[in-house]
Amino acid sequence: MSHVVALLDSGSAGNFISGTLCRQLGLRTKATSTAYQIQFITGRPVSHRQVSQSAGPVLLQVGVFHVEEIALLVLEESTADVILGRPWLEQHDPIISWKTGEVLNDVFCPKRASKLPPHRPWDSTIDLLPGEPVPRGRIYPLSIPEEKAMEEYIKALAQGYIRPSTFPAASSFFFVAKKDGGLRPCIDYRALNRITVKFRYPLPLVPAALEHLRGATIFTKLDLRSAYNLIRIREGDEWKTTFVTPTGHYEYLVMPYGLANAPSVFQDFIHEVLREFLYRFVLVYINDILIYSRDLAKHRHHVAEVLKRLREFQLFLKAEKCSFHQPSVQFLGYNIDSNGIRMDEGKVAAIRNWPTPTTVKELQRFLGFANFYRRFIQNYSIIANTLTSLLRNKPKSLPWTSSAEEAFAILKKTFSTTLLLVHPDPDKPFIMEVDASTTGVGAVLSQQQGNPSRLHPCAFFSRKLNPAERNYDIGNQELLAVKLALEEWRHWLEGAKHPFLVLTDHKNLEYL
């Protein structure tokens, strides 16, 4: 790869490469159908030789993210290595900062991101329950490496995010070890959270949100830099965020991590910022933004619109965590492409290699991890029933048995293949298949898709039976499975374009 200087010239009628650079790179050329005489706007020839050769298509990378193939006319005696003229500008329609000479680059600038954001209508409020005492945390002793890390942390934040506080009550400050051996600063806001009036703005249901990706073929993933710190604390509430360190008390001017309302406050804010794009070509979950489009031309426009909106609200992105114009992306624990959704292979491998739990907490951790992908596993609740039953009545120790070990192995084995769930298509008929056992019910929603067309699952559903339901006869258990599955997928099946088919192995249900 060669680094060259390109001239953006809105007055140029074509895209050019200098003859010297063309020969240096060893590019193949071919004759153009017409020879061109290139002139300045005054009419004076740019070169004494006509343009009669084109090079390419060649791979052109602009900045970090944009890569394309482009054919360039060979211009002898050019003063620039590459000239990107009006054809390129019309195709990409870039938004240029004439002050910095960059195209939407400011949304990736760490320096601008570190500045104190302005007060907005979405400032984080910390309203406290009346009559509750303000929490008083203790000072934790810090090791020498922790003291150094604390000084660096305070120094970085003191550039705009925090200020010294005189409020006597404060939350505790300490460090926890990261997997890579580093130190993560933590503030214990649990006592403050217990007396905070909760803000109930809902977080999106990720599986439901992903259903909007039907028909998309190209994706861009954006990651907001220091997302919570992009929100100011309401003026007058800063003292409530005070934390205590061996060197003094400090309070936040921006919303810190650890506050109970932080996820809801930020979701409300980012939804308002991107509201006109939501579920048309944008999904957003807190600081993760997914842009999706049916084709590249639309996608470039969609990405530019989102970047302009983020810049308008002084929101900044972490460039190293963004992916642009990709046929597939990893988003919120899923692998997503035009065909559908798969489990993240790294997380699936972690489940398959999970060691046998020896404590209640270890089993809870495993089931919580596996439960994230339950919609990919047929009859998940039935398979996991033996393990979940071990947690009934909140035992202090784990009563691990041979049947538990067998269920653990079977559940891990169900993750041996990364199943594809296709995006539901409302223009095609659905097939809903249900099943019931003495411990639970399950269902799968499927459609004929692909070329050649074959039956693909859209989603799985399962649920354990409660004690009363386990007393139902098999016919009523199958009927319960139908009822629960219809409730689960009502948003797809109610008012569907085509009648849907329900499959059950209990023949008597045909006559209901």
Coordinates of C-alpha atoms in Angstrom, one line a residue:
M1 CA 0.0 0.0 0.0
S2 CA 1.3 3.5 -0.9
H3 CA 0.4 6.7 0.9
V4 CA -0.3 9.5 -1.5
V5 CA -1.8 13.0 -1.4
A6 CA -5.2 13.4 -3.1
L7 CA -6.6 16.7 -4.2
L8 CA -10.4 17.1 -3.8
D9 CA -11.3 19.3 -6.7
S10 CA -15.0 20.2 -7.2
G11 CA -14.2 21.9 -10.5
S12 CA -12.6 18.8 -12.0
A13 CA -14.7 16.9 -14.5
G14 CA -12.9 13.6 -13.9
N15 CA -10.9 11.5 -11.4
F16 CA -7.1 11.5 -12.3
I17 CA -3.8 9.9 -11.3
S18 CA -0.5 11.4 -12.2
G19 CA 1.5 9.6 -14.9
T20 CA 4.5 9.4 -12.6
L21 CA 2.6 7.7 -9.8
C22 CA 0.9 5.3 -12.2
R23 CA 4.3 4.1 -13.5
Q24 CA 5.8 3.9 -9.9
L25 CA 2.9 1.7 -8.8
G26 CA 3.1 -0.4 -12.0
L27 CA -0.6 0.0 -12.7
R28 CA -2.0 -1.5 -15.9
T29 CA -3.6 1.1 -18.2
K30 CA -5.9 0.8 -21.2
A31 CA -6.8 3.2 -23.9
T32 CA -9.9 5.4 -23.4
S33 CA -12.6 5.5 -26.0
T34 CA -12.0 9.2 -26.5
A35 CA -8.9 11.3 -26.0
Y36 CA -9.4 14.4 -23.7
Q37 CA -7.7 17.7 -23.6
I38 CA -7.7 18.9 -20.0
Q39 CA -7.9 22.6 -19.4
F40 CA -7.9 25.1 -16.5
I41 CA -11.0 27.2 -16.0
T42 CA -9.2 29.9 -17.9
G43 CA -8.9 27.7 -20.9
R44 CA -5.1 27.1 -20.6
P45 CA -4.2 23.4 -21.0
V46 CA -3.2 21.6 -17.9
S47 CA -0.9 19.4 -19.9
H48 CA 0.4 19.5 -23.4
R49 CA -0.5 15.8 -23.8
Q50 CA -4.0 14.6 -24.2
V51 CA -5.5 12.1 -21.7
S52 CA -6.0 8.9 -23.5
Q53 CA -5.3 6.2 -20.9
S54 CA -7.1 5.0 -17.8
A55 CA -5.7 3.0 -14.9
G56 CA -7.7 0.6 -12.8
P57 CA -9.9 -0.2 -11.2
V58 CA -7.4 0.4 -8.3
L59 CA -8.1 0.0 -4.6
L60 CA -8.4 3.4 -3.0
Q61 CA -8.5 3.9 0.8
V62 CA -9.5 7.3 2.2
G63 CA -8.7 7.7 5.9
V64 CA -9.2 4.7 8.1
F65 CA -12.5 3.3 7.1
H66 CA -13.4 4.0 3.5
V67 CA -12.2 1.6 0.9
E68 CA -13.3 1.4 -2.7
E69 CA -12.3 0.4 -6.2
I70 CA -12.0 3.3 -8.7
A71 CA -10.8 3.8 -12.3
L72 CA -8.6 6.9 -12.8
L73 CA -7.6 8.8 -15.9
V74 CA -3.9 9.1 -16.4
L75 CA -2.8 12.8 -16.4
E76 CA 0.8 13.6 -17.3
E77 CA 2.4 16.7 -15.7
S78 CA -0.1 16.6 -12.8
T79 CA 0.8 18.6 -9.7
A80 CA -1.1 16.1 -7.4
D81 CA -0.7 12.4 -7.1
V82 CA -4.5 11.8 -7.3
I83 CA -7.3 14.2 -8.2
L84 CA -10.8 13.3 -7.0
G85 CA -13.1 15.4 -9.0
R86 CA -16.8 16.1 -9.3
P87 CA -17.7 12.5 -10.3
W88 CA -16.3 11.2 -7.0
L89 CA -17.8 14.0 -5.0
E90 CA -21.2 13.5 -6.5
Q91 CA -21.0 9.7 -5.8
H92 CA -20.0 10.1 -2.2
D93 CA -21.5 13.5 -1.3
P94 CA -18.9 14.0 1.6
I95 CA -19.5 16.5 4.4
I96 CA -16.3 18.5 4.7
S97 CA -15.0 20.6 7.5
W98 CA -13.4 23.5 5.7
K99 CA -11.7 24.5 8.9
T100 CA -9.9 21.2 9.5
G101 CA -10.0 19.8 5.9
E102 CA -11.5 16.5 7.2
V103 CA -14.7 14.6 6.3
L104 CA -16.8 14.1 9.5
N105 CA -13.6 13.3 11.3
D106 CA -14.4 15.3 14.4
V107 CA -16.8 12.7 15.7
F108 CA -13.8 10.4 16.2
C109 CA -11.6 13.0 17.9
P110 CA -10.5 11.8 21.4
K111 CA -9.5 15.4 22.3
R112 CA -12.9 16.9 21.6
A113 CA -14.5 13.9 23.4
S114 CA -12.7 14.8 26.6
K115 CA -14.2 18.2 26.8
L116 CA -17.0 18.9 29.3
P117 CA -20.4 18.4 27.5
P118 CA -23.0 21.1 27.7
H119 CA -26.1 21.0 29.9
R120 CA -29.1 19.6 28.0
P121 CA -32.7 18.8 28.7
W122 CA -31.6 15.2 29.3
D123 CA -29.2 16.0 32.2
S124 CA -29.0 13.2 34.8
T125 CA -31.2 14.0 37.8
I126 CA -30.5 12.3 41.2
D127 CA -33.7 12.7 43.2
L128 CA -33.4 11.1 46.7
L129 CA -36.2 9.5 48.7
P130 CA -37.3 11.8 51.5
G131 CA -36.0 11.2 55.0
E132 CA -33.2 8.8 53.9
P133 CA -29.7 9.4 55.3
V134 CA -27.0 10.3 52.8
P135 CA -24.5 7.3 52.4
R136 CA -21.1 7.6 54.0
G137 CA -18.5 5.3 52.4
R138 CA -15.2 4.4 53.9
I139 CA -11.7 5.1 52.6
Y140 CA -10.1 1.9 51.2
P141 CA -6.3 1.6 51.6
L142 CA -4.6 1.4 48.2
S143 CA -1.4 -0.4 47.2
I144 CA 1.4 1.5 45.5
P145 CA 0.3 0.5 42.0
E146 CA -3.3 1.5 42.9
E147 CA -2.2 4.8 44.3
K148 CA -0.4 5.6 41.0
A149 CA -3.5 4.4 39.0
M150 CA -5.7 6.6 41.2
E151 CA -3.5 9.7 40.6
E152 CA -3.7 9.1 36.9
Y153 CA -7.4 8.6 37.0
I154 CA -8.1 11.8 39.1
K155 CA -5.7 13.8 36.8
A156 CA -7.5 12.7 33.7
L157 CA -10.9 13.3 35.0
A158 CA -9.9 16.7 36.6
Q159 CA -9.5 18.1 33.1
G160 CA -13.2 18.6 33.0
Y161 CA -15.3 15.6 34.3
I162 CA -14.8 16.0 38.1
R163 CA -14.0 18.7 40.7
P164 CA -13.0 18.7 44.3
S165 CA -15.9 18.4 46.7
T166 CA -16.5 19.8 50.2
F167 CA -19.4 17.5 50.9
P168 CA -18.6 15.3 53.9
A169 CA -20.6 12.2 52.9
A170 CA -19.2 10.2 50.0
S171 CA -19.2 6.8 48.3
S172 CA -16.2 4.6 48.5
F173 CA -13.5 4.4 45.8
F174 CA -11.4 1.3 45.0
F175 CA -9.9 -0.8 42.2
V176 CA -10.7 -4.3 40.8
A177 CA -8.3 -6.3 38.7
K178 CA -9.0 -6.6 35.0
K179 CA -8.4 -9.8 33.0
D180 CA -5.3 -8.3 31.3
G181 CA -3.7 -7.5 34.7
G182 CA -4.7 -3.8 34.6
L183 CA -6.8 -2.0 37.3
R184 CA -10.3 -0.8 36.8
P185 CA -11.4 2.1 39.1
C186 CA -14.8 1.6 40.8
I187 CA -17.1 3.8 42.9
D188 CA -19.5 2.0 45.2
Y189 CA -22.8 3.8 44.6
R190 CA -24.9 1.0 46.0
A191 CA -26.0 2.9 49.1
L192 CA -26.8 6.0 46.9
N193 CA -28.7 3.8 44.5
R194 CA -30.9 2.4 47.3
I195 CA -32.2 5.9 48.1
T196 CA -32.5 7.2 44.5
V197 CA -35.9 7.7 42.9
K198 CA -35.8 5.4 39.9
F199 CA -36.1 6.6 36.3
R200 CA -38.0 3.9 34.5
Y201 CA -37.2 4.5 30.8
P202 CA -37.2 1.0 29.2
L203 CA -34.2 -0.5 27.5
P204 CA -34.9 -2.1 24.1
L205 CA -35.7 -5.8 23.9
V206 CA -32.8 -6.9 21.8
P207 CA -34.4 -10.0 20.1
A208 CA -37.4 -7.9 19.1
A209 CA -35.2 -5.0 17.8
L210 CA -33.1 -7.4 15.7
E211 CA -36.3 -8.4 13.8
H212 CA -36.1 -5.0 12.0
L213 CA -33.0 -6.2 10.1
R214 CA -35.0 -8.1 7.5
G215 CA -33.7 -7.3 4.0
A216 CA -30.5 -5.6 5.2
T217 CA -27.3 -6.6 3.4
I218 CA -24.7 -4.1 4.7
F219 CA -24.0 -2.9 8.2
T220 CA -22.1 -0.3 10.2
K221 CA -21.5 -0.6 13.9
L222 CA -20.6 2.5 16.0
D223 CA -19.4 2.6 19.6
L224 CA -19.8 5.9 21.5
R225 CA -16.8 7.0 23.4
S226 CA -17.3 7.3 27.2
A227 CA -21.0 7.2 26.7
Y228 CA -22.3 8.0 30.2
N229 CA -19.7 10.8 30.5
L230 CA -21.5 12.5 27.5
I231 CA -24.4 13.4 29.9
R232 CA -24.1 16.2 32.4
I233 CA -25.3 15.8 36.0
R234 CA -28.2 18.2 36.7
E235 CA -26.9 21.4 38.2
G236 CA -27.2 21.2 41.9
D237 CA -27.0 17.4 42.0
E238 CA -23.3 17.0 41.6
W239 CA -22.6 16.7 45.4
K240 CA -24.6 13.4 45.4
T241 CA -21.9 11.8 43.2
T242 CA -19.1 12.6 45.7
F243 CA -16.5 9.8 46.2
V244 CA -13.8 9.6 48.7
T245 CA -10.1 8.8 48.1
P246 CA -7.0 8.9 50.3
T247 CA -6.2 12.3 48.7
G248 CA -9.7 13.9 49.2
H249 CA -13.3 14.1 48.0
Y250 CA -14.3 14.6 44.4
E251 CA -17.7 15.0 42.7
Y252 CA -18.7 14.3 39.1
L253 CA -19.9 17.0 36.7
V254 CA -20.9 14.2 34.2
M255 CA -22.9 11.0 34.7
P256 CA -20.5 8.4 36.1
Y257 CA -20.7 4.6 35.7
G258 CA -22.5 2.9 38.5
L259 CA -25.5 5.1 39.1
A260 CA -28.8 3.1 39.1
N261 CA -30.5 5.4 36.6
A262 CA -27.5 5.7 34.2
P263 CA -28.6 3.1 31.6
S264 CA -32.2 4.4 31.4
V265 CA -31.1 8.1 31.3
F266 CA -28.7 7.5 28.5
Q267 CA -31.1 5.3 26.5
D268 CA -33.7 8.1 26.7
F269 CA -31.1 10.6 25.5
I270 CA -29.7 8.6 22.6
H271 CA -33.2 7.5 21.5
E272 CA -34.2 11.2 21.3
V273 CA -31.0 12.0 19.3
L274 CA -31.6 9.3 16.7
R275 CA -35.4 9.1 16.9
E276 CA -36.2 9.9 13.3
F277 CA -33.8 7.0 12.2
L278 CA -34.9 4.4 14.7
Y279 CA -36.0 1.1 13.2
R280 CA -35.8 2.6 9.7
F281 CA -32.1 2.1 9.4
V282 CA -30.8 2.4 13.0
L283 CA -30.8 0.2 16.1
V284 CA -29.3 1.6 19.3
Y285 CA -28.7 -0.1 22.7
I286 CA -27.1 2.4 25.1
N287 CA -23.7 3.1 23.5
D288 CA -23.9 0.6 20.7
I289 CA -25.4 1.8 17.4
L290 CA -26.1 -0.4 14.4
I291 CA -26.8 1.1 11.0
Y292 CA -28.3 -1.3 8.4
S293 CA -29.3 -0.8 4.8
R294 CA -30.4 -2.8 1.7
D295 CA -27.6 -1.5 -0.6
L296 CA -24.3 0.3 -0.4
A297 CA -25.6 3.6 -1.9
K298 CA -28.3 3.9 0.7
H299 CA -25.9 2.8 3.4
R300 CA -23.4 5.6 2.7
H301 CA -26.2 8.1 3.0
H302 CA -27.5 6.5 6.2
V303 CA -24.1 6.5 7.8
A304 CA -23.5 10.1 6.9
E305 CA -26.9 11.1 8.4
V306 CA -26.1 9.4 11.7
L307 CA -22.6 10.9 11.9
K308 CA -23.9 14.3 11.3
R309 CA -26.6 13.9 14.0
L310 CA -24.0 12.7 16.5
R311 CA -21.8 15.6 15.7
E312 CA -24.7 18.0 16.1
F313 CA -25.2 16.8 19.7
Q314 CA -21.4 16.7 20.4
L315 CA -21.3 12.9 20.7
F316 CA -18.1 11.1 19.8
L317 CA -17.1 7.7 18.7
K318 CA -14.3 5.2 19.5
A319 CA -12.8 4.6 16.1
E320 CA -11.1 1.4 17.0
K321 CA -14.4 -0.2 18.0
C322 CA -16.3 0.9 14.9
S323 CA -16.9 -1.2 11.8
F324 CA -18.0 0.4 8.5
H325 CA -19.8 -0.9 5.5
Q326 CA -19.5 -4.6 6.4
P327 CA -21.5 -7.6 5.1
S328 CA -21.6 -9.0 8.6
V329 CA -21.0 -7.6 12.1
Q330 CA -20.9 -8.7 15.7
F331 CA -23.6 -6.7 17.7
L332 CA -24.7 -7.2 21.3
G333 CA -23.5 -10.8 21.4
Y334 CA -24.8 -11.9 18.0
N335 CA -23.3 -12.4 14.5
I336 CA -25.5 -10.6 12.0
D337 CA -25.6 -10.8 8.2
S338 CA -28.2 -10.7 5.4
N339 CA -29.2 -14.3 6.0
G340 CA -30.1 -13.9 9.7
I341 CA -28.6 -14.1 13.2
R342 CA -26.2 -16.5 14.8
M343 CA -24.7 -16.9 18.3
D344 CA -21.3 -15.3 18.8
E345 CA -18.8 -18.2 18.3
G346 CA -16.6 -16.9 21.1
K347 CA -19.4 -17.0 23.7
V348 CA -20.6 -20.3 22.4
A349 CA -17.1 -21.8 22.9
A350 CA -17.1 -20.4 26.4
I351 CA -20.3 -22.3 27.1
R352 CA -19.0 -25.6 25.6
N353 CA -15.8 -25.4 27.6
W354 CA -17.5 -24.3 30.9
P355 CA -16.1 -26.4 33.9
T356 CA -18.6 -28.3 36.1
P357 CA -20.1 -25.9 38.6
T358 CA -19.1 -26.6 42.2
T359 CA -21.1 -23.8 43.9
V360 CA -24.6 -22.2 43.6
K361 CA -23.0 -19.0 42.2
E362 CA -21.1 -20.9 39.6
L363 CA -24.3 -22.7 38.4
Q364 CA -26.2 -19.4 38.4
R365 CA -23.4 -17.8 36.3
F366 CA -23.5 -20.7 33.8
L367 CA -27.3 -20.7 33.4
G368 CA -27.3 -16.9 33.1
F369 CA -24.7 -17.1 30.3
A370 CA -26.5 -20.0 28.5
N371 CA -29.9 -18.4 29.0
F372 CA -28.8 -15.4 26.8
Y373 CA -29.0 -17.7 23.8
R374 CA -32.1 -19.7 24.7
R375 CA -34.0 -18.5 21.6
F376 CA -31.5 -20.5 19.6
I377 CA -32.0 -23.7 21.5
Q378 CA -35.0 -25.9 20.9
N379 CA -36.8 -26.9 24.2
Y380 CA -34.2 -25.0 26.2
S381 CA -36.3 -24.9 29.4
I382 CA -37.0 -28.6 29.3
I383 CA -33.3 -29.4 28.8
A384 CA -32.2 -27.0 31.6
N385 CA -35.0 -28.1 34.0
T386 CA -32.8 -30.4 36.0
L387 CA -30.2 -27.7 36.6
T388 CA -32.7 -24.9 37.3
S389 CA -34.5 -27.1 39.8
L390 CA -31.3 -27.3 41.8
L391 CA -31.6 -23.6 42.6
R392 CA -35.2 -23.9 43.9
N393 CA -35.6 -22.7 47.5
K394 CA -32.2 -20.8 47.3
P395 CA -29.9 -23.6 48.6
K396 CA -26.7 -22.5 50.4
S397 CA -24.7 -25.4 48.9
L398 CA -25.0 -27.1 45.5
P399 CA -26.5 -30.6 45.6
W400 CA -24.7 -31.9 42.5
T401 CA -25.8 -35.3 41.3
S402 CA -25.2 -37.7 38.4
S403 CA -28.4 -36.5 36.8
A404 CA -27.3 -32.9 37.1
E405 CA -23.9 -33.8 35.5
E406 CA -25.8 -35.5 32.6
A407 CA -28.1 -32.5 32.2
F408 CA -25.1 -30.1 32.3
A409 CA -23.3 -32.1 29.5
I410 CA -26.5 -32.3 27.4
L411 CA -27.1 -28.5 27.7
K412 CA -23.5 -27.8 26.7
K413 CA -23.8 -30.2 23.7
T414 CA -26.8 -28.2 22.4
F415 CA -24.4 -25.4 21.8
S416 CA -22.1 -27.5 19.5
T417 CA -23.5 -25.9 16.4
T418 CA -24.1 -22.2 15.8
L419 CA -27.6 -22.3 14.4
L420 CA -28.8 -19.6 12.0
L421 CA -32.1 -17.9 12.9
V422 CA -33.5 -16.2 9.7
H423 CA -35.1 -12.8 9.8
P424 CA -38.9 -13.3 9.8
D425 CA -40.4 -12.2 6.5
P426 CA -44.1 -11.1 6.8
D427 CA -44.6 -11.7 3.1
K428 CA -44.1 -15.5 3.6
P429 CA -46.3 -17.9 5.5
F430 CA -45.2 -19.0 9.0
I431 CA -45.1 -22.6 10.4
M432 CA -45.4 -23.0 14.2
E433 CA -44.6 -26.4 15.7
V434 CA -45.2 -27.1 19.3
D435 CA -44.4 -29.9 21.8
A436 CA -45.0 -30.7 25.4
S437 CA -43.5 -32.9 28.0
T438 CA -44.1 -33.6 31.7
T439 CA -41.7 -30.8 32.6
G440 CA -42.2 -28.1 30.0
V441 CA -43.4 -26.9 26.6
G442 CA -41.6 -25.8 23.6
A443 CA -42.2 -24.3 20.1
V444 CA -40.4 -23.3 17.0
L445 CA -41.5 -20.6 14.5
S446 CA -40.2 -21.4 10.9
Q447 CA -40.4 -20.2 7.3
Q448 CA -39.4 -21.4 3.9
Q449 CA -36.5 -19.2 2.8
G450 CA -33.4 -19.2 0.8
N451 CA -32.4 -20.4 -2.7
P452 CA -33.1 -23.3 -2.9
S453 CA -36.0 -22.7 -0.6
R454 CA -36.0 -24.8 2.6
L455 CA -37.5 -24.6 6.1
H456 CA -35.5 -22.3 8.5
P457 CA -36.2 -21.5 12.2
C458 CA -37.0 -17.9 13.0
A459 CA -37.0 -18.4 16.8
F460 CA -37.4 -21.0 19.5
F461 CA -39.6 -20.7 22.6
S462 CA -39.8 -22.9 25.7
R463 CA -41.0 -22.7 29.3
K464 CA -41.1 -24.9 32.4
L465 CA -44.5 -26.1 33.6
N466 CA -45.6 -25.0 37.1
P467 CA -46.9 -27.6 39.5
A468 CA -50.5 -27.1 38.5
E469 CA -49.7 -27.3 34.8
R470 CA -47.8 -30.6 35.3
N471 CA -51.1 -32.1 36.4
Y472 CA -52.8 -31.3 33.0
D473 CA -53.4 -34.3 30.7
I474 CA -51.2 -34.4 27.6
G475 CA -53.8 -32.8 25.4
N476 CA -54.2 -29.8 27.6
Q477 CA -50.4 -29.5 27.9
E478 CA -50.1 -29.4 24.1
L479 CA -52.9 -26.8 24.0
L480 CA -51.0 -24.8 26.6
A481 CA -47.9 -24.9 24.3
V482 CA -50.0 -23.6 21.4
K483 CA -51.4 -20.8 23.6
L484 CA -48.0 -19.7 25.0
A485 CA -46.4 -19.8 21.5
L486 CA -49.1 -17.7 20.0
E487 CA -48.6 -15.1 22.8
E488 CA -44.9 -15.2 22.3
W489 CA -45.1 -14.5 18.5
R490 CA -48.4 -12.6 18.4
H491 CA -46.7 -9.6 16.8
W492 CA -45.8 -11.7 13.8
L493 CA -48.8 -14.0 13.6
E494 CA -51.7 -11.7 14.3
G495 CA -52.9 -10.2 11.1
A496 CA -50.3 -12.2 9.1
K497 CA -50.5 -11.8 5.3
H498 CA -50.9 -15.6 4.9
P499 CA -52.6 -18.1 7.2
F500 CA -50.1 -19.8 9.4
L501 CA -49.8 -23.6 10.1
V502 CA -49.7 -25.0 13.6
L503 CA -48.1 -28.5 13.9
T504 CA -48.7 -30.7 16.9
D505 CA -48.4 -34.4 17.5
H506 CA -51.7 -34.5 19.5
K507 CA -54.3 -35.3 16.8
N508 CA -57.4 -34.4 19.0
L509 CA -56.4 -30.7 18.9
E510 CA -57.4 -30.7 15.2
Y511 CA -61.0 -30.7 16.2
L512 CA -61.0 -27.7 18.5

